[in-house]
Tab-separated table of C-alpha atoms in Angstrom:
chain	number	residue	atom	x	y	z
A	1	MET	CA	-37.481	-96.280	116.520
A	2	ASN	CA	-37.968	-97.337	120.125
A	3	SER	CA	-40.607	-96.854	122.751
A	4	ALA	CA	-39.132	-93.481	123.726
A	5	THR	CA	-40.103	-92.050	120.353
A	6	THR	CA	-43.735	-93.140	120.473
A	7	PRO	CA	-45.891	-90.120	119.556
A	8	SER	CA	-48.513	-88.959	122.013
A	9	PRO	CA	-52.121	-89.715	120.999
A	10	ALA	CA	-53.844	-86.801	119.297
A	11	THR	CA	-56.398	-86.275	122.063
A	12	SER	CA	-56.082	-85.930	125.855
A	13	GLU	CA	-58.986	-88.356	126.242
A	14	PRO	CA	-58.123	-91.219	123.905
A	15	ASN	CA	-60.767	-93.345	122.275
A	16	TRP	CA	-60.468	-96.410	120.057
A	17	SER	CA	-62.218	-94.484	117.288
A	18	ASP	CA	-59.164	-92.197	117.092
A	19	LEU	CA	-57.518	-95.012	115.157
A	20	ASP	CA	-60.180	-95.136	112.441
A	21	ARG	CA	-59.101	-94.080	108.952
A	22	PRO	CA	-59.698	-95.136	105.322
A	23	ILE	CA	-58.339	-98.556	104.398
A	24	PRO	CA	-54.927	-98.222	102.707
A	25	HIS	CA	-55.018	-98.579	98.934
A	26	TRP	CA	-52.720	-101.604	98.830
A	27	PHE	CA	-55.035	-103.628	101.072
A	28	ASP	CA	-58.151	-102.584	99.204
A	29	GLU	CA	-56.568	-103.756	95.943
A	30	ALA	CA	-55.042	-107.001	97.253
A	31	LYS	CA	-57.077	-110.155	96.593
A	32	LEU	CA	-54.692	-112.996	97.442
A	33	GLY	CA	-52.272	-113.580	100.314
A	34	ILE	CA	-50.128	-116.570	101.249
A	35	PHE	CA	-50.213	-117.696	104.883
A	36	ILE	CA	-47.025	-119.567	105.842
A	37	HIS	CA	-47.379	-121.960	108.787
A	38	TRP	CA	-43.947	-123.528	109.255
A	39	GLY	CA	-42.598	-124.489	112.648
A	40	PRO	CA	-41.626	-127.355	114.971
A	41	TYR	CA	-45.118	-128.802	114.424
A	42	SER	CA	-43.995	-129.428	110.832
A	43	VAL	CA	-41.685	-132.199	112.092
A	44	PRO	CA	-44.399	-134.560	113.399
A	45	ALA	CA	-46.766	-133.072	110.764
A	46	TRP	CA	-49.636	-135.120	112.153
A	47	ALA	CA	-53.333	-134.385	112.641
A	48	GLU	CA	-56.609	-136.133	111.880
A	49	PRO	CA	-58.205	-134.584	108.769
A	50	ILE	CA	-61.739	-134.828	110.148
A	51	GLY	CA	-63.200	-131.741	108.451
A	52	PRO	CA	-63.255	-127.939	108.359
A	53	LEU	CA	-63.525	-125.599	111.320
A	54	GLY	CA	-67.117	-124.556	111.958
A	55	THR	CA	-68.704	-127.878	110.991
A	56	ILE	CA	-67.728	-130.040	113.995
A	57	ASP	CA	-68.672	-129.735	117.683
A	58	GLY	CA	-66.014	-128.401	120.031
A	59	PRO	CA	-65.096	-131.480	122.116
A	60	THR	CA	-64.779	-133.619	118.990
A	61	TRP	CA	-62.820	-130.919	117.176
A	62	PHE	CA	-60.169	-130.509	119.870
A	63	ALA	CA	-59.774	-134.224	120.674
A	64	HIS	CA	-59.270	-134.914	116.958
A	65	ASN	CA	-57.904	-131.507	115.938
A	66	PRO	CA	-57.230	-131.368	112.174
A	67	TYR	CA	-54.867	-128.397	112.637
A	68	SER	CA	-51.375	-129.904	112.764
A	69	GLU	CA	-50.046	-126.645	114.252
A	70	TRP	CA	-52.142	-127.457	117.361
A	71	TYR	CA	-50.200	-130.704	117.893
A	72	ALA	CA	-48.709	-129.532	121.216
A	73	ASN	CA	-52.220	-129.104	122.646
A	74	THR	CA	-53.798	-132.194	121.114
A	75	ILE	CA	-51.155	-134.595	122.475
A	76	ARG	CA	-51.944	-133.342	125.998
A	77	ILE	CA	-55.533	-134.574	125.723
A	78	ALA	CA	-55.406	-138.019	127.322
A	79	ASP	CA	-56.157	-140.935	124.993
A	80	SER	CA	-56.653	-138.685	121.982
A	81	PRO	CA	-55.442	-140.286	118.734
A	82	ALA	CA	-52.693	-137.664	118.597
A	83	ALA	CA	-51.535	-138.601	122.112
A	84	VAL	CA	-51.439	-142.259	121.130
A	85	HIS	CA	-49.538	-141.421	117.950
A	86	HIS	CA	-47.070	-139.275	119.889
A	87	ARG	CA	-46.436	-142.097	122.333
A	88	ASP	CA	-45.948	-144.690	119.609
A	89	ALA	CA	-44.054	-142.626	117.046
A	90	HIS	CA	-42.087	-140.241	119.276
A	91	ARG	CA	-41.961	-142.056	122.649
A	92	ASN	CA	-43.680	-139.111	124.338
A	93	ALA	CA	-40.718	-136.849	123.628
A	94	PRO	CA	-41.041	-133.260	124.882
A	95	TYR	CA	-42.573	-131.061	122.197
A	96	GLU	CA	-39.542	-128.749	122.254
A	97	ASP	CA	-37.400	-131.599	120.884
A	98	PHE	CA	-39.067	-130.926	117.542
A	99	LEU	CA	-37.430	-127.487	117.503
A	100	ASP	CA	-34.011	-129.143	117.446
A	101	ASP	CA	-35.159	-131.673	114.839
A	102	TRP	CA	-36.464	-128.889	112.597
A	103	LYS	CA	-33.516	-128.062	110.324
A	104	GLY	CA	-35.002	-126.269	107.325
A	105	ASP	CA	-32.090	-127.335	105.132
A	106	ARG	CA	-34.051	-126.630	101.953
A	107	PHE	CA	-35.404	-123.275	103.075
A	108	ASP	CA	-34.916	-120.920	100.124
A	109	PRO	CA	-37.058	-117.822	100.705
A	110	THR	CA	-36.341	-116.374	97.263
A	111	ASP	CA	-37.568	-119.549	95.582
A	112	TRP	CA	-40.644	-119.770	97.791
A	113	VAL	CA	-41.631	-116.170	97.135
A	114	ASP	CA	-41.049	-116.546	93.402
A	115	VAL	CA	-43.568	-119.392	93.411
A	116	PHE	CA	-46.051	-117.267	95.355
A	117	ARG	CA	-45.562	-114.289	93.027
A	118	ARG	CA	-46.089	-116.382	89.902
A	119	ALA	CA	-49.211	-117.867	91.488
A	120	GLY	CA	-50.655	-114.348	91.693
A	121	ALA	CA	-50.112	-113.475	95.371
A	122	ASP	CA	-50.296	-109.831	96.460
A	123	PHE	CA	-48.896	-110.298	99.971
A	124	VAL	CA	-47.272	-112.928	102.213
A	125	VAL	CA	-47.887	-113.470	105.941
A	126	PRO	CA	-45.598	-115.912	107.793
A	127	VAL	CA	-46.206	-117.122	111.331
A	128	THR	CA	-43.649	-115.419	113.587
A	129	LYS	CA	-44.787	-117.125	116.819
A	130	HIS	CA	-47.563	-119.664	117.031
A	131	HIS	CA	-49.338	-120.940	120.138
A	132	ASP	CA	-46.322	-123.116	121.004
A	133	GLY	CA	-44.397	-119.947	121.892
A	134	ILE	CA	-41.457	-120.624	119.567
A	135	ALA	CA	-40.300	-117.514	117.706
A	136	LEU	CA	-39.044	-117.569	114.121
A	137	TRP	CA	-36.680	-114.690	114.866
A	138	ASP	CA	-34.559	-113.850	117.918
A	139	ALA	CA	-37.481	-112.306	119.762
A	140	PRO	CA	-36.784	-110.562	123.082
A	141	GLY	CA	-36.954	-112.946	126.019
A	142	THR	CA	-36.707	-116.163	123.944
A	143	PRO	CA	-33.028	-117.164	124.265
A	144	GLU	CA	-33.797	-120.890	124.029
A	145	ARG	CA	-37.041	-120.779	122.072
A	146	ASN	CA	-36.245	-119.286	118.688
A	147	THR	CA	-34.915	-120.317	115.284
A	148	ILE	CA	-31.667	-118.393	115.673
A	149	THR	CA	-30.315	-120.346	118.646
A	150	ARG	CA	-31.896	-123.709	117.799
A	151	GLY	CA	-33.322	-125.647	114.887
A	152	PRO	CA	-32.789	-123.893	111.543
A	153	GLY	CA	-30.337	-121.396	113.028
A	154	ARG	CA	-31.777	-118.624	110.850
A	155	ASP	CA	-33.920	-115.499	111.036
A	156	ILE	CA	-36.865	-116.986	109.155
A	157	VAL	CA	-38.934	-113.808	109.479
A	158	GLY	CA	-36.173	-111.489	108.267
A	159	GLU	CA	-35.188	-113.634	105.307
A	160	LEU	CA	-38.795	-113.905	104.170
A	161	ALA	CA	-39.340	-110.151	104.622
A	162	ASP	CA	-36.380	-109.402	102.355
A	163	ALA	CA	-37.482	-111.899	99.702
A	164	VAL	CA	-41.103	-110.749	99.718
A	165	ARG	CA	-40.216	-107.086	99.277
A	166	ALA	CA	-37.627	-107.877	96.619
A	167	ALA	CA	-40.435	-109.524	94.647
A	168	GLY	CA	-42.596	-106.401	94.921
A	169	LEU	CA	-45.157	-107.934	97.316
A	170	GLU	CA	-46.434	-106.669	100.659
A	171	PHE	CA	-45.100	-108.341	103.809
A	172	GLY	CA	-47.199	-109.021	106.907
A	173	VAL	CA	-46.714	-111.004	110.114
A	174	TYR	CA	-48.860	-113.416	112.117
A	175	TYR	CA	-48.387	-113.408	115.883
A	176	SER	CA	-50.258	-115.428	118.488
A	177	GLY	CA	-50.983	-112.900	121.199
A	178	GLY	CA	-53.842	-114.894	122.686
A	179	LEU	CA	-52.069	-118.164	123.421
A	180	ASP	CA	-48.520	-119.098	124.363
A	181	TRP	CA	-48.259	-122.561	125.849
A	182	SER	CA	-44.615	-121.987	126.784
A	183	VAL	CA	-45.705	-119.471	129.446
A	184	THR	CA	-48.786	-121.393	130.612
A	185	PRO	CA	-47.629	-125.002	131.104
A	186	HIS	CA	-49.642	-125.060	134.333
A	187	LEU	CA	-52.926	-124.623	132.480
A	188	PRO	CA	-54.859	-127.665	131.213
A	189	PRO	CA	-55.164	-128.416	127.484
A	190	ILE	CA	-57.923	-126.732	125.516
A	191	ARG	CA	-60.822	-129.133	124.921
A	192	ASP	CA	-63.645	-126.896	123.652
A	193	HIS	CA	-64.126	-123.643	121.757
A	194	HIS	CA	-65.013	-121.545	124.805
A	195	GLU	CA	-61.790	-122.656	126.504
A	196	VAL	CA	-59.752	-120.978	123.756
A	197	HIS	CA	-60.663	-117.714	125.474
A	198	SER	CA	-60.931	-118.908	129.080
A	199	ILE	CA	-57.678	-120.904	129.251
A	200	ARG	CA	-55.190	-118.277	128.149
A	201	PRO	CA	-52.712	-115.858	129.759
A	202	LEU	CA	-54.435	-112.671	130.910
A	203	ASP	CA	-51.805	-110.981	133.085
A	204	ASP	CA	-49.710	-107.866	132.633
A	205	ALA	CA	-46.453	-109.825	132.539
A	206	TYR	CA	-47.542	-111.710	129.438
A	207	HIS	CA	-48.924	-108.509	127.886
A	208	LEU	CA	-45.528	-106.841	128.303
A	209	TYR	CA	-43.792	-109.928	126.898
A	210	ALA	CA	-46.093	-110.131	123.851
A	211	SER	CA	-46.192	-106.383	123.168
A	212	GLY	CA	-42.397	-106.370	123.332
A	213	HIS	CA	-42.403	-108.987	120.593
A	214	VAL	CA	-44.835	-107.035	118.418
A	215	ARG	CA	-42.833	-103.826	118.841
A	216	ASP	CA	-39.687	-105.708	117.868
A	217	LEU	CA	-41.419	-107.041	114.738
A	218	ILE	CA	-42.510	-103.490	113.875
A	219	ASP	CA	-39.045	-102.033	114.412
A	220	ARG	CA	-37.136	-104.729	112.537
A	221	TYR	CA	-39.442	-105.636	109.675
A	222	GLN	CA	-42.026	-102.820	109.294
A	223	PRO	CA	-44.816	-105.268	108.354
A	224	SER	CA	-47.735	-103.986	106.296
A	225	MET	CA	-50.098	-106.226	108.267
A	226	LEU	CA	-50.280	-107.273	111.932
A	227	TRP	CA	-52.318	-110.481	112.026
A	228	ASN	CA	-52.915	-111.307	115.671
A	229	ASP	CA	-54.636	-114.544	116.641
A	230	ILE	CA	-57.153	-115.648	119.289
A	231	ASN	CA	-57.161	-112.552	121.535
A	232	TRP	CA	-54.836	-110.395	123.626
A	233	PRO	CA	-54.086	-110.572	127.374
A	234	ASP	CA	-56.779	-108.596	129.140
A	235	ALA	CA	-54.250	-106.583	131.157
A	236	GLY	CA	-53.146	-104.850	127.960
A	237	LYS	CA	-56.564	-103.967	126.530
A	238	HIS	CA	-56.610	-100.354	127.626
A	239	LEU	CA	-56.145	-96.821	126.339
A	240	GLY	CA	-53.354	-95.857	128.728
A	241	ASP	CA	-49.582	-95.969	128.616
A	242	GLY	CA	-48.247	-99.312	127.470
A	243	GLY	CA	-51.600	-100.659	126.285
A	244	LEU	CA	-52.825	-101.812	122.901
A	245	TYR	CA	-54.064	-98.339	121.994
A	246	GLU	CA	-50.533	-96.988	122.339
A	247	LEU	CA	-49.113	-99.989	120.488
A	248	PHE	CA	-51.454	-99.377	117.541
A	249	HIS	CA	-50.494	-95.691	117.484
A	250	TYR	CA	-46.833	-96.669	117.498
A	251	TYR	CA	-47.375	-99.117	114.648
A	252	ARG	CA	-49.184	-96.447	112.608
A	253	SER	CA	-46.292	-94.017	113.204
A	254	VAL	CA	-43.741	-96.498	111.865
A	255	VAL	CA	-45.891	-98.078	109.114
A	256	PRO	CA	-48.539	-95.518	108.058
A	257	HIS	CA	-50.024	-97.951	105.523
A	258	GLY	CA	-50.139	-100.826	108.025
A	259	VAL	CA	-53.350	-102.692	108.880
A	260	VAL	CA	-54.454	-104.807	111.851
A	261	ASN	CA	-57.017	-107.609	111.931
A	262	ASP	CA	-59.924	-108.166	114.312
A	263	ARG	CA	-58.532	-110.755	116.735
A	264	TRP	CA	-57.171	-108.484	119.468
A	265	GLY	CA	-60.308	-108.400	121.633
A	266	VAL	CA	-60.624	-104.590	121.424
A	267	PRO	CA	-62.960	-102.316	119.424
A	268	HIS	CA	-60.375	-101.370	116.775
A	269	HIS	CA	-59.553	-103.263	113.579
A	270	ASP	CA	-58.935	-102.451	109.927
A	271	PHE	CA	-60.482	-105.652	108.581
A	272	LEU	CA	-62.603	-108.588	109.707
A	273	THR	CA	-61.704	-112.262	109.317
A	274	SER	CA	-63.486	-115.548	108.722
A	275	GLU	CA	-61.904	-119.007	108.862
A	276	TYR	CA	-63.200	-122.040	106.974
A	277	ALA	CA	-66.919	-122.249	107.887
A	278	SER	CA	-66.479	-120.142	111.033
A	279	ASP	CA	-67.442	-116.474	111.419
A	280	ALA	CA	-69.101	-116.092	108.030
A	281	ASP	CA	-70.994	-113.109	109.501
A	282	ASN	CA	-67.677	-111.226	109.391
A	283	GLU	CA	-67.652	-111.293	105.606
A	284	THR	CA	-68.707	-107.683	105.221
A	285	GLY	CA	-66.951	-104.331	104.795
A	286	SER	CA	-63.192	-104.882	104.590
A	287	TRP	CA	-62.784	-108.599	105.189
A	288	GLN	CA	-60.487	-111.527	104.640
A	289	HIS	CA	-61.206	-115.244	104.487
A	290	THR	CA	-58.466	-117.633	105.561
A	291	ARG	CA	-58.113	-121.380	105.208
A	292	GLY	CA	-55.722	-124.104	104.111
A	293	LEU	CA	-55.750	-126.120	100.942
A	294	GLY	CA	-56.861	-128.990	103.155
A	295	TYR	CA	-58.209	-128.929	106.715
A	296	SER	CA	-54.926	-127.812	108.330
A	297	PHE	CA	-52.795	-124.691	108.071
A	298	GLY	CA	-49.551	-126.483	108.922
A	299	HIS	CA	-48.409	-129.402	106.780
A	300	ASN	CA	-50.151	-132.668	107.686
A	301	GLU	CA	-48.758	-135.992	106.502
A	302	LEU	CA	-52.232	-137.534	106.780
A	303	GLU	CA	-53.747	-135.196	104.199
A	304	ASP	CA	-53.790	-136.145	100.546
A	305	GLU	CA	-55.471	-135.004	97.360
A	306	GLN	CA	-58.828	-136.267	98.635
A	307	THR	CA	-58.823	-133.807	101.540
A	308	MET	CA	-57.265	-130.885	99.655
A	309	MET	CA	-59.076	-128.444	97.396
A	310	SER	CA	-58.775	-129.023	93.680
A	311	GLY	CA	-57.843	-126.199	91.350
A	312	ALA	CA	-61.477	-125.907	90.290
A	313	GLU	CA	-62.733	-125.761	93.898
A	314	LEU	CA	-60.132	-123.161	94.805
A	315	SER	CA	-61.060	-121.136	91.742
A	316	THR	CA	-64.748	-121.170	92.734
A	317	LEU	CA	-63.929	-120.141	96.299
A	318	TRP	CA	-61.665	-117.282	95.258
A	319	VAL	CA	-64.064	-115.905	92.667
A	320	ASP	CA	-66.876	-115.969	95.250
A	321	ILE	CA	-64.751	-114.118	97.815
A	322	VAL	CA	-63.621	-111.451	95.356
A	323	ALA	CA	-67.179	-111.023	94.055
A	324	ARG	CA	-68.338	-110.225	97.600
A	325	GLY	CA	-65.563	-107.698	98.217
A	326	GLY	CA	-63.170	-109.864	100.218
A	327	GLN	CA	-59.683	-111.276	99.899
A	328	LEU	CA	-58.307	-114.780	100.397
A	329	LEU	CA	-55.426	-115.620	102.716
A	330	LEU	CA	-54.423	-119.151	101.764
A	331	MET	CA	-52.153	-121.375	103.782
A	332	SER	CA	-48.840	-122.705	102.555
A	333	GLY	CA	-47.643	-125.252	105.125
A	334	GLN	CA	-43.913	-125.583	104.446
A	335	THR	CA	-42.205	-128.731	105.709
A	336	ARG	CA	-40.118	-131.712	104.575
A	337	LYS	CA	-42.339	-132.048	101.543
A	338	VAL	CA	-42.128	-128.346	100.765
A	339	ALA	CA	-41.546	-128.870	97.054
A	340	TYR	CA	-44.687	-130.995	96.751
A	341	ARG	CA	-46.894	-128.642	98.713
A	342	ILE	CA	-45.714	-125.514	96.904
A	343	SER	CA	-46.157	-127.090	93.503
A	344	ASN	CA	-49.643	-128.233	94.533
A	345	ALA	CA	-50.545	-124.709	95.659
A	346	ARG	CA	-49.028	-123.254	92.523
A	347	ARG	CA	-51.085	-125.474	90.226
A	348	SER	CA	-54.271	-124.661	92.127
A	349	MET	CA	-53.654	-120.926	92.326
A	350	THR	CA	-52.605	-120.676	88.683
A	351	SER	CA	-55.938	-122.240	87.776
A	352	ALA	CA	-57.803	-119.872	90.086
A	353	ARG	CA	-55.937	-116.867	88.733
A	354	GLY	CA	-57.029	-117.752	85.214
A	355	ASP	CA	-60.668	-117.832	86.341
A	356	ARG	CA	-60.222	-114.512	88.150
A	357	ARG	CA	-59.018	-112.879	84.943
A	358	SER	CA	-62.041	-114.164	83.045
A	359	THR	CA	-65.257	-114.613	85.049
A	360	GLY	CA	-63.884	-113.373	88.359
A	361	CYS	CA	-63.375	-109.779	87.325
A	362	GLN	CA	-66.924	-109.624	86.001
A	363	ALA	CA	-68.197	-111.117	89.244
A	364	ALA	CA	-66.314	-108.561	91.306
A	365	SER	CA	-68.087	-105.783	89.431
A	366	GLY	CA	-71.491	-107.349	90.074
A	367	ARG	CA	-72.090	-109.167	86.797
A	368	GLY	CA	-73.000	-112.834	86.644
A	369	GLN	CA	-74.034	-115.454	89.204
A	370	ILE	CA	-71.124	-116.845	91.203
A	371	PRO	CA	-71.549	-120.182	92.996
A	372	THR	CA	-70.561	-120.389	96.652
A	373	THR	CA	-68.442	-123.190	98.023
A	374	PRO	CA	-70.622	-125.830	99.755
A	375	GLY	CA	-70.397	-125.811	103.539
A	376	ARG	CA	-68.943	-122.321	103.973
A	377	ARG	CA	-72.021	-120.647	105.423
A	378	LEU	CA	-72.587	-122.927	108.399
A	379	ALA	CA	-73.158	-121.667	111.921
A	380	SER	CA	-70.059	-120.411	113.687
A	381	PRO	CA	-68.769	-122.107	116.859
A	382	GLY	CA	-67.586	-118.729	118.108
A	383	HIS	CA	-65.061	-116.195	116.830
A	384	GLY	CA	-61.381	-116.792	117.033
A	385	SER	CA	-60.946	-120.545	117.427
A	386	GLY	CA	-57.658	-119.790	115.789
A	387	THR	CA	-55.312	-121.020	113.115
């Protein structure tokens, strides 16, 4: 399909509530997803593991950001430890050089997905474009910033989509609609939580660029989930032609069972999200909790077993989430040590799956007292700080 075949909204006076409908059965039944953060940031694979989102004040968080996928922002903060590391280890090389250094020689999507399936996953959501603006497919308008023309030289999104569906799992996509540092190099680095929403592209040109990407993802891969991050450019948050309302209608026409998350900055969503200790108030109705095994979504060379969840801790977290009607979207940060990280996740998730089959199922039906993970219910710094 293309934009010319987009069906007209059902009413002459559209409203966001027109998009409301029962949650698709597959999503209601799914309890575990795998969140793949793999990109140029996996080459330096460096961040300070200072703690989970939602437990640290904004200025400290961003100057010492534990999310390795935020490396391109953190190294722009003068005198931050990441900036010093980048100077010493990489001689202040342009961030885009990591795209060429990122080869992905051991990328075997069938093997990855087999590990996820045996760990008990119901769906898989890879990052298709993170805040660095680099696309993991040949996205429209990215001739020099995608994994087809540079780096791995492969359609990462397409290969994963094929492998996921061949394994009988649902396939979703993550897309950063709120931030794209490749189109806003003139803006300063983000240093506090409120700046995540104030220092971002708002214009119609970026909306058309980003919506073109999302339409292309819909047309090529028919994802069962659109997982947008941070926000959406304000120029596209409308009910008219070319806006998000029309994009959601188009998505529903192509993928009737598709769902969208709550990070678009508009009234419509199919499910709410929480992240580490942030936005715990969203854990109601249809909801999803996302986090990494450690404090980062992307692989971080500075993390070790002391900063990563044990199998027992992961089991407790998952059982608690399922008992309260939610689902877990757990990071898998693929990188040079992909075999180690996958095996670590597999051991942890196999342990958690065993608990789910025993005490977890009883908890989900309201029987038994389920402990909550310490530190998860802290005050939120504000929705959408972003993975």
